[in-house]
Amino acid sequence: MKKITIIGTGYVGLVSGSGLADFGNNVTCVDVNGKRIKSLSSGHIPFFEPGLTEIVERNMAADRLYFSTDVIGAISEADVIFIAVWTPMDSDGSADLSAIKDVSKTIGENIKSYTLIATKSTVPIGTGEIINSIISEHAPQSTIFDVVSNPEFLREGSAVRDFLLPNRVIIGTDSDQAIEIMREIYRPLFLNETPFIFTDIPTAETIKYASNAFLAVKVSYINELANLCDATGADIHVVARAMGLDGRISPKFLHPGPGFGGSCFPKDTRALIHSAETEGVELKVVKAAADANEVQIDVIIKKLEQLTGNSLKDERVAVLGLAFKANTDDIRESRAVVMVDYLLSREAEVAVYDPAAMSNMKQLYPDLDYAESIESAVRGASAVLVMTDWNEFRGMDLAHIGELMDKKVIVDAKNLLSREQLAENGFAFEGVGRPYNG
Ligand code: NAD
Ligand code: UGA
């Protein structure tokens, strides 16, 4: 059984660590965040992710999953090290690789015998080479090691399932020994015939950015088409459904809304554009998708202003949904947070409700009115904004919501609600790309 160390115990590190333990490996997850490691060691999961508590508990109980702040000890004992630290966006749009470089230096200084180092963090093309040279510089001359690119494609909200049942695994390396070890670590996935792509490191690094950017392009594309539907009277849902029936297009990632958020699409599109620029290549399509995303929230704001007569000062506005998408408590780059900023700038009284993301939001905005339910958020409100696609919002009793509100105004930025029911219950409302003609 291989001894694996995962450096960086965030979404990716924790899900990959517990997933690899579930595959039968012996895994230690380390992090510089002592508070996080302490709470994990006592069985407390630091973020909301369906199924994660169960898989962590199961593998801790089976003595295959450990947590530690002893980064050096865990490096020196490992056969395989996965780097899963953050790679945030720098001020110029590039990926900030300082954590990757720090970790590479520590690895170089502390590996004792042959070690495989696999990068799970999303990193620009060429980073494998940087990691390789930093480790070489700091490792004793006789130490042999391999660097592998093994990008991660999990989505927050379905991360555990995505890790355990991926639609592909990418292994970028030029070492046969490394390929054998990666096969062993991922053995259950080989057995269930998950497609594996073996390639070189730069190609593996490119696959990750290319995939995220393509999905981001798809979302911006459908958002712009939805804006066109608003202007022409067509229905974007029917358009998207019909498009999606063409297998070449697929129905996935064709849901219009207030723009994509999260810790990945905004940063990864910008990082890819930046990387390409440094190579003298202009990625016009990706750039257009990123730019379109910046202004999509303005479309929602304009709808709100049109429905409320542009006067929000001292009006109570309820924002339903804070997370950047359903089934997560993550508010990084959430369009709902951009919306809250706008409402505060207009001096509205902002009430918010989210099934999972309220405590993260409280840390940034302690003074909003945090409601315990949809009903208490909307009570006395002059307008409601639906910003996240939580199932709970789909089932709202619109007649009751209308009774609680001061003025019956709803902007449904995720197209969750029935236009017919909104109309029947006397709401003035707007969705995205679905003008209602009665
Ligand atoms: P995260 O912010 O949830 O976690 C990163 C962790 O790394 C933190 O716990 C932090 O304390 C730790 N860390 C930072 N510097 C460290 C160091 N020097 N030594 C040890 N630990 C350190 O980030 P995340 O969402 O897990 O993303 C990690 C990487 O994976 C990023 O490159 C991201 O783009 C990529 N990725 C993320 C997702 C996702 O859905 N979140 C999916 C695929 C890929
Ligand atoms: C995304 C990718 O889907 C993962 O494969 C990838 O591993 C991850 O980024 C990453 O690299 O970190 P994630 O950010 O968790 O995963 O969420 P998505 O489900 O992709 O949604 C991203 C954003 O796009 C959300 O704000 C979502 O609401 C929005 N979106 C998505 C739409 O507006 N419409 C859609 O049709 C789909």
XYZ file of C-alpha atoms and ligand atoms in Angstrom:
519
model
C 0.000 0.000 0.000
C 1.467 3.380 -1.026
C 1.948 6.092 1.581
C 0.427 9.255 0.189
C 0.793 12.786 1.515
C -1.585 15.476 0.323
C -0.290 19.008 0.845
C -3.167 21.484 1.115
C -6.344 20.244 2.814
C -8.943 22.470 1.140
C -11.785 21.292 -1.093
C -9.502 19.466 -3.482
C -6.986 18.169 -0.952
C -9.605 16.865 1.461
C -11.835 15.286 -1.179
C -8.869 13.752 -3.051
C -7.269 12.598 0.201
C -10.380 10.869 1.477
C -11.114 9.502 -2.014
C -7.621 8.044 -2.391
C -7.961 6.529 1.098
C -11.263 5.017 -0.025
C -9.360 3.425 -2.920
C -7.280 1.610 -0.270
C -4.274 3.924 0.043
C -2.737 5.172 3.264
C -3.194 8.970 3.195
C -2.008 11.854 5.361
C -3.498 15.274 4.593
C -1.378 18.196 5.770
C -1.976 21.925 5.831
C -0.436 25.073 7.280
C -3.875 25.978 8.632
C -3.573 24.454 12.116
C -7.162 25.269 13.050
C -8.455 23.332 10.030
C -6.273 20.294 10.782
C -7.238 20.317 14.453
C -10.931 20.310 13.684
C -10.523 17.634 10.985
C -8.623 15.430 13.413
C -11.620 15.585 15.731
C -13.956 14.644 12.893
C -15.287 18.104 12.020
C -15.455 18.931 8.285
C -14.597 22.591 7.650
C -17.032 23.146 4.787
C -20.377 21.935 3.508
C -19.955 19.238 0.874
C -22.521 16.447 0.429
C -21.122 12.992 1.319
C -17.779 14.303 2.565
C -18.376 13.679 6.274
C -19.217 10.039 5.584
C -16.152 9.304 3.452
C -13.800 11.080 5.878
C -15.252 9.269 8.901
C -15.175 5.911 7.115
C -11.503 6.197 6.189
C -10.408 7.648 9.530
C -12.099 4.691 11.232
C -10.312 2.288 8.862
C -6.945 3.841 9.792
C -6.254 4.918 6.236
C -6.746 8.690 6.619
C -4.799 11.028 8.912
C -4.486 14.789 9.350
C -1.367 16.661 10.397
C 0.359 20.033 10.416
C 3.746 18.306 10.247
C 4.393 19.036 6.572
C 8.081 18.080 6.752
C 7.452 14.750 8.524
C 4.683 13.845 6.076
C 6.928 14.652 3.103
C 9.834 12.568 4.315
C 7.620 9.517 4.944
C 5.699 9.651 1.655
C 6.015 7.475 -1.451
C 3.717 9.847 -3.281
C 2.998 13.517 -2.631
C 0.018 15.351 -4.090
C 0.224 19.139 -4.194
C -3.289 20.570 -3.682
C -2.563 24.075 -2.383
C -4.356 27.149 -3.674
C -3.323 29.014 -6.823
C -5.304 32.252 -6.479
C -5.573 35.021 -9.036
C -2.819 37.628 -8.865
C -3.532 41.313 -9.506
C -2.570 40.967 -13.208
C -4.885 37.974 -13.754
C -2.076 35.401 -13.652
C -2.063 32.453 -11.243
C -0.163 33.194 -8.032
C 2.225 30.258 -7.700
C 3.856 31.286 -4.428
C 2.312 28.404 -2.413
C 3.281 25.912 -5.155
C 6.859 27.190 -5.110
C 7.080 27.172 -1.284
C 5.818 23.610 -1.163
C 8.189 22.491 -3.942
C 11.142 23.866 -1.989
C 10.025 22.079 1.192
C 9.588 18.852 -0.782
C 13.085 19.181 -2.271
C 14.593 19.757 1.141
C 12.863 16.785 2.757
C 12.425 13.858 0.379
C 14.620 10.961 1.421
C 14.267 8.367 -1.370
C 12.413 7.999 -4.674
C 9.207 10.059 -4.442
C 6.480 10.792 -6.955
C 5.173 14.357 -6.790
C 1.776 14.867 -8.447
C 0.216 18.287 -8.982
C -3.547 18.442 -8.377
C -3.722 22.226 -8.057
C -4.712 24.012 -11.266
C -1.481 25.487 -12.587
C -0.395 27.273 -15.765
C 1.268 25.372 -18.552
C 4.963 25.078 -17.696
C 4.484 24.837 -13.912
C 5.490 21.155 -13.842
C 8.858 22.235 -15.168
C 9.133 24.919 -12.457
C 8.277 22.385 -9.730
C 10.832 19.988 -11.157
C 13.633 22.528 -11.134
C 12.846 23.832 -7.613
C 12.876 20.294 -6.204
C 16.104 19.464 -8.072
C 17.726 22.603 -6.721
C 16.942 21.710 -3.091
C 17.089 17.897 -3.049
C 20.330 16.041 -2.381
C 21.957 15.242 -5.733
C 21.420 11.494 -5.575
C 17.678 11.757 -4.843
C 15.471 10.488 -7.647
C 11.956 11.805 -8.045
C 9.268 12.205 -10.713
C 6.869 15.075 -11.245
C 3.397 14.233 -12.593
C 0.518 16.481 -13.595
C -2.766 14.989 -12.365
C -5.329 17.812 -12.667
C -8.613 17.554 -10.763
C -12.050 18.034 -12.342
C -14.342 17.725 -9.311
C -17.152 20.228 -8.869
C -18.112 21.665 -5.514
C -21.493 20.311 -4.445
C -20.831 16.934 -6.084
C -17.121 16.692 -5.300
C -17.088 13.263 -3.642
C -19.034 11.581 -6.415
C -16.937 13.373 -9.054
C -13.729 12.118 -7.440
C -14.903 8.536 -6.966
C -16.547 8.295 -10.397
C -14.632 10.688 -12.654
C -15.349 10.797 -16.371
C -11.591 10.771 -17.012
C -8.247 10.796 -15.201
C -5.349 12.703 -16.731
C -1.782 11.622 -15.994
C 0.936 13.837 -17.423
C 4.462 12.428 -17.101
C 7.365 11.081 -19.140
C 8.277 8.436 -16.517
C 7.162 4.784 -16.837
C 7.760 4.262 -13.118
C 5.420 7.161 -12.329
C 2.743 5.732 -14.636
C 2.911 2.396 -12.800
C 2.544 4.085 -9.417
C -0.386 6.237 -10.561
C -2.091 3.104 -11.949
C -1.663 1.436 -8.563
C -3.037 4.397 -6.627
C -6.076 4.682 -8.902
C -6.512 0.903 -9.229
C -10.310 0.836 -8.555
C -10.822 3.310 -11.383
C -8.817 1.117 -13.766
C -10.977 -1.815 -12.765
C -14.197 0.053 -13.513
C -12.793 1.173 -16.874
C -12.627 4.897 -16.234
C -10.853 6.435 -19.247
C -7.227 7.330 -18.462
C -5.265 9.744 -20.625
C -1.489 9.361 -20.366
C 0.326 12.303 -21.820
C 3.151 14.750 -21.170
C 3.016 17.342 -18.404
C 2.329 20.482 -20.513
C -0.537 18.701 -22.305
C -2.064 17.609 -18.987
C -1.793 21.154 -17.643
C -3.437 22.489 -20.807
C -6.326 19.977 -20.596
C -7.368 21.376 -17.213
C -7.506 25.024 -18.288
C -8.965 24.133 -21.676
C -11.831 22.249 -19.993
C -12.710 24.963 -17.491
C -12.455 27.719 -20.088
C -14.659 25.791 -22.511
C -17.379 25.404 -19.874
C -17.071 29.101 -19.023
C -17.451 29.954 -22.714
C -20.596 27.801 -22.834
C -22.120 29.650 -19.862
C -21.299 33.094 -21.252
C -22.633 32.033 -24.639
C -26.005 30.958 -23.252
C -26.165 34.083 -21.071
C -25.697 36.325 -24.101
C -28.273 34.319 -26.044
C -30.648 34.697 -23.068
C -30.164 38.455 -23.227
C -31.072 38.275 -26.909
C -34.202 36.262 -26.039
C -35.177 39.003 -23.596
C -34.993 41.486 -26.440
C -36.807 39.354 -29.010
C -39.427 37.519 -26.949
C -37.980 34.029 -27.530
C -37.664 31.523 -24.661
C -34.061 30.575 -23.790
C -35.145 27.365 -22.038
C -36.685 26.001 -25.195
C -33.694 27.219 -27.215
C -31.222 25.550 -24.811
C -33.208 22.330 -24.656
C -33.398 22.095 -28.416
C -29.695 22.920 -28.788
C -28.802 20.341 -26.146
C -30.576 17.545 -28.002
C -27.792 17.784 -30.557
C -25.183 15.408 -29.147
C -22.433 17.638 -30.485
C -23.616 20.442 -28.181
C -24.968 18.523 -25.102
C -27.517 20.016 -22.694
C -24.982 20.594 -19.893
C -23.822 24.100 -18.979
C -26.567 25.782 -20.957
C -28.406 27.296 -17.982
C -28.498 31.083 -18.143
C -28.160 33.218 -15.033
C -26.324 36.105 -13.408
C -22.905 34.914 -14.628
C -20.518 32.222 -13.447
C -18.842 32.498 -10.062
C -16.817 30.276 -7.772
C -13.154 29.933 -7.004
C -12.299 28.481 -10.424
C -13.957 29.725 -13.636
C -13.251 33.439 -13.040
C -9.633 32.816 -11.997
C -8.863 30.042 -14.464
C -10.174 31.910 -17.515
C -8.065 34.948 -16.552
C -4.993 32.794 -15.850
C -5.316 31.035 -19.216
C -5.671 34.361 -21.044
C -2.612 35.670 -19.188
C -0.523 32.546 -19.885
C -1.390 32.675 -23.572
C -0.499 36.364 -23.742
C 2.943 35.644 -22.353
C 3.337 33.181 -25.261
C 2.195 35.850 -27.724
C -1.171 34.147 -28.312
C -4.463 36.007 -27.942
C -7.377 33.822 -26.782
C -10.140 36.050 -28.099
C -12.982 33.617 -27.383
C -12.001 32.985 -23.753
C -11.436 36.691 -23.225
C -14.885 37.486 -24.595
C -16.422 34.880 -22.254
C -14.646 36.353 -19.222
C -15.581 39.915 -20.212
C -19.213 38.969 -20.885
C -19.340 37.382 -17.430
C -18.223 40.607 -15.738
C -21.243 42.482 -17.103
C -23.928 39.791 -16.912
C -24.781 40.844 -13.352
C -25.642 44.312 -14.740
C -28.427 42.675 -16.743
C -29.966 41.419 -13.492
C -29.479 44.775 -11.775
C -31.203 46.548 -14.669
C -34.180 44.197 -14.390
C -34.436 44.946 -10.663
C -34.237 48.678 -11.289
C -36.912 48.525 -13.971
C -39.287 46.623 -11.700
C -38.696 48.765 -8.619
C -38.724 52.109 -10.386
C -35.079 52.643 -9.548
C -35.716 53.562 -5.898
C -34.082 51.123 -3.479
C -33.029 53.492 -0.700
C -34.326 52.181 2.643
C -36.367 49.518 0.815
C -36.052 45.961 2.102
C -34.676 43.670 -0.586
C -34.391 39.924 0.071
C -31.543 38.024 -1.576
C -32.277 34.290 -1.719
C -29.067 32.336 -2.247
C -25.540 33.487 -1.434
C -23.415 30.493 -2.466
C -21.942 30.643 -5.988
C -24.139 27.651 -6.836
C -26.385 25.146 -5.042
C -25.128 22.450 -2.639
C -22.114 24.373 -1.392
C -21.390 26.976 1.289
C -18.727 28.582 -0.902
C -19.302 32.285 -1.635
C -16.015 32.927 -3.470
C -16.734 35.104 -6.540
C -20.443 34.494 -6.003
C -22.633 36.751 -8.145
C -24.949 37.021 -5.128
C -22.170 38.795 -3.233
C -21.741 41.234 -6.134
C -25.483 41.822 -5.957
C -25.359 42.452 -2.195
C -22.582 45.009 -2.791
C -24.757 46.773 -5.331
C -27.780 46.822 -3.008
C -25.679 48.233 -0.178
C -24.329 50.919 -2.509
C -27.963 51.874 -3.201
C -28.615 52.020 0.569
C -31.214 49.250 0.452
C -31.989 47.264 3.599
C -30.562 43.873 2.652
C -32.050 40.652 4.012
C -30.404 37.394 3.002
C -31.134 33.702 3.245
C -29.082 30.694 2.121
C -29.415 27.087 3.326
C -25.625 26.661 3.787
C -23.580 29.799 3.105
C -24.780 32.221 5.802
C -21.884 31.755 8.199
C -19.296 32.342 5.459
C -21.197 35.468 4.412
C -21.418 36.719 8.023
C -17.637 36.792 8.233
C -17.520 39.296 5.360
C -20.784 41.185 5.938
C -21.677 41.002 9.631
C -24.402 43.649 9.399
C -26.890 42.211 6.906
C -30.236 40.907 8.114
C -29.592 37.138 8.210
C -32.987 35.450 7.997
C -33.612 31.929 9.225
C -35.973 31.015 6.421
C -37.215 32.158 3.048
C -40.341 33.472 4.769
C -38.537 35.642 7.274
C -36.242 37.015 4.553
C -39.114 38.101 2.313
C -41.378 39.461 5.074
C -41.911 43.187 4.399
C -39.640 43.130 1.329
C -40.193 45.372 -1.675
C -38.311 42.965 -3.930
C -36.873 39.449 -3.911
C -33.837 38.321 -5.884
C -33.271 34.592 -6.443
C -29.503 34.263 -6.983
C -28.620 30.570 -6.368
C -30.230 27.425 -7.750
C -31.031 25.747 -4.418
C -33.895 23.268 -4.738
C -35.527 24.819 -1.681
C -36.262 27.934 -3.737
C -37.923 26.007 -6.552
C -40.606 24.825 -4.178
C -41.516 28.235 -2.709
C -45.222 28.783 -2.020
C -45.624 31.885 -4.146
C -49.082 32.753 -2.839
C -47.723 32.831 0.716
C -44.553 34.685 -0.332
C -46.727 37.320 -2.014
C -48.775 37.770 1.190
C -45.621 38.346 3.236
C -44.037 40.863 0.887
C -44.656 44.586 0.872
C -44.546 44.799 -2.920
C -44.792 41.727 -5.122
C -41.581 42.022 -7.140
C -39.291 39.073 -7.968
C -36.174 38.882 -10.123
C -35.470 35.196 -10.672
C -31.838 35.283 -11.821
C -31.662 31.456 -12.077
C -35.058 30.849 -13.762
C -36.210 28.548 -10.952
C -39.795 29.715 -10.594
C -42.859 29.075 -12.727
C -43.716 32.175 -14.741
C -47.348 31.101 -14.853
C -47.543 30.834 -11.051
C -45.784 34.153 -10.610
C -48.308 35.795 -12.934
C -51.292 34.036 -11.298
C -50.152 35.336 -7.913
C -49.924 38.915 -9.128
C -46.125 39.349 -9.126
C -44.211 41.796 -11.279
C -41.298 39.578 -12.257
C -38.343 38.979 -14.545
C -36.268 35.896 -15.302
C -33.327 35.578 -17.663
C -34.158 35.124 -21.338
C -37.778 34.157 -20.712
C -40.008 37.164 -21.312
C -43.577 36.333 -20.237
C -46.284 37.166 -22.700
C -49.241 35.989 -20.619
P -8.774 25.831 -0.863
O -8.588 27.278 -0.683
O -10.063 25.202 -0.450
O -7.606 25.028 -0.135
C -6.257 25.296 -0.314
C -5.546 24.827 0.953
O -4.126 24.940 0.747
C -5.861 25.668 2.196
O -6.367 24.836 3.228
C -4.533 26.312 2.571
O -4.355 26.499 3.958
C -3.545 25.309 1.997
N -2.203 25.860 1.775
C -1.873 27.034 1.171
N -0.532 27.181 1.165
C -0.016 26.070 1.755
C 1.313 25.629 2.033
N 2.367 26.368 1.679
N 1.484 24.449 2.668
C 0.415 23.695 3.025
N -0.871 24.065 2.786
C -1.072 25.237 2.156
O -8.484 25.547 -2.410
P -9.161 24.435 -3.335
O -10.502 24.892 -3.756
O -8.991 23.108 -2.702
O -8.217 24.530 -4.620
C -6.902 24.045 -4.601
C -6.414 23.975 -6.033
O -7.220 23.039 -6.774
C -6.505 25.283 -6.817
O -5.444 25.343 -7.728
C -7.827 25.153 -7.564
O -7.854 25.922 -8.754
C -7.832 23.682 -7.904
N -9.165 23.077 -8.094
C -10.202 23.436 -7.286
C -11.451 22.828 -7.446
C -12.634 23.213 -6.592
O -13.744 22.856 -6.947
N -12.472 23.912 -5.502
C -11.601 21.838 -8.417
C -10.499 21.477 -9.204
C -9.281 22.101 -9.034
C -15.889 23.903 -12.062
C -15.830 22.740 -13.056
O -17.163 22.344 -13.388
C -15.076 21.550 -12.463
O -14.979 20.508 -13.429
C -13.684 22.015 -12.072
O -12.949 20.973 -11.452
C -13.785 23.172 -11.101
O -14.552 24.255 -11.713
C -12.450 23.737 -10.771
O -11.533 23.688 -11.564
O -12.347 24.227 -9.671
P -17.308 24.483 -9.886
O -16.605 25.798 -9.918
O -17.405 23.743 -8.600
O -16.612 23.465 -10.928
O -18.796 24.709 -10.378
P -19.615 24.570 -11.738
O -20.716 23.629 -11.521
O -18.749 24.342 -12.902
O -20.249 26.037 -11.852
C -19.422 27.180 -12.003
C -20.296 28.411 -12.142
O -20.991 28.405 -13.394
C -21.373 28.535 -11.059
O -21.491 29.887 -10.660
C -22.631 28.080 -11.759
O -23.817 28.630 -11.224
C -22.379 28.611 -13.166
N -23.147 27.877 -14.198
C -22.862 26.562 -14.443
C -24.128 28.532 -14.912
O -24.393 29.740 -14.702
N -24.808 27.845 -15.874
C -24.556 26.546 -16.147
O -25.216 25.980 -17.052
C -23.564 25.881 -15.416
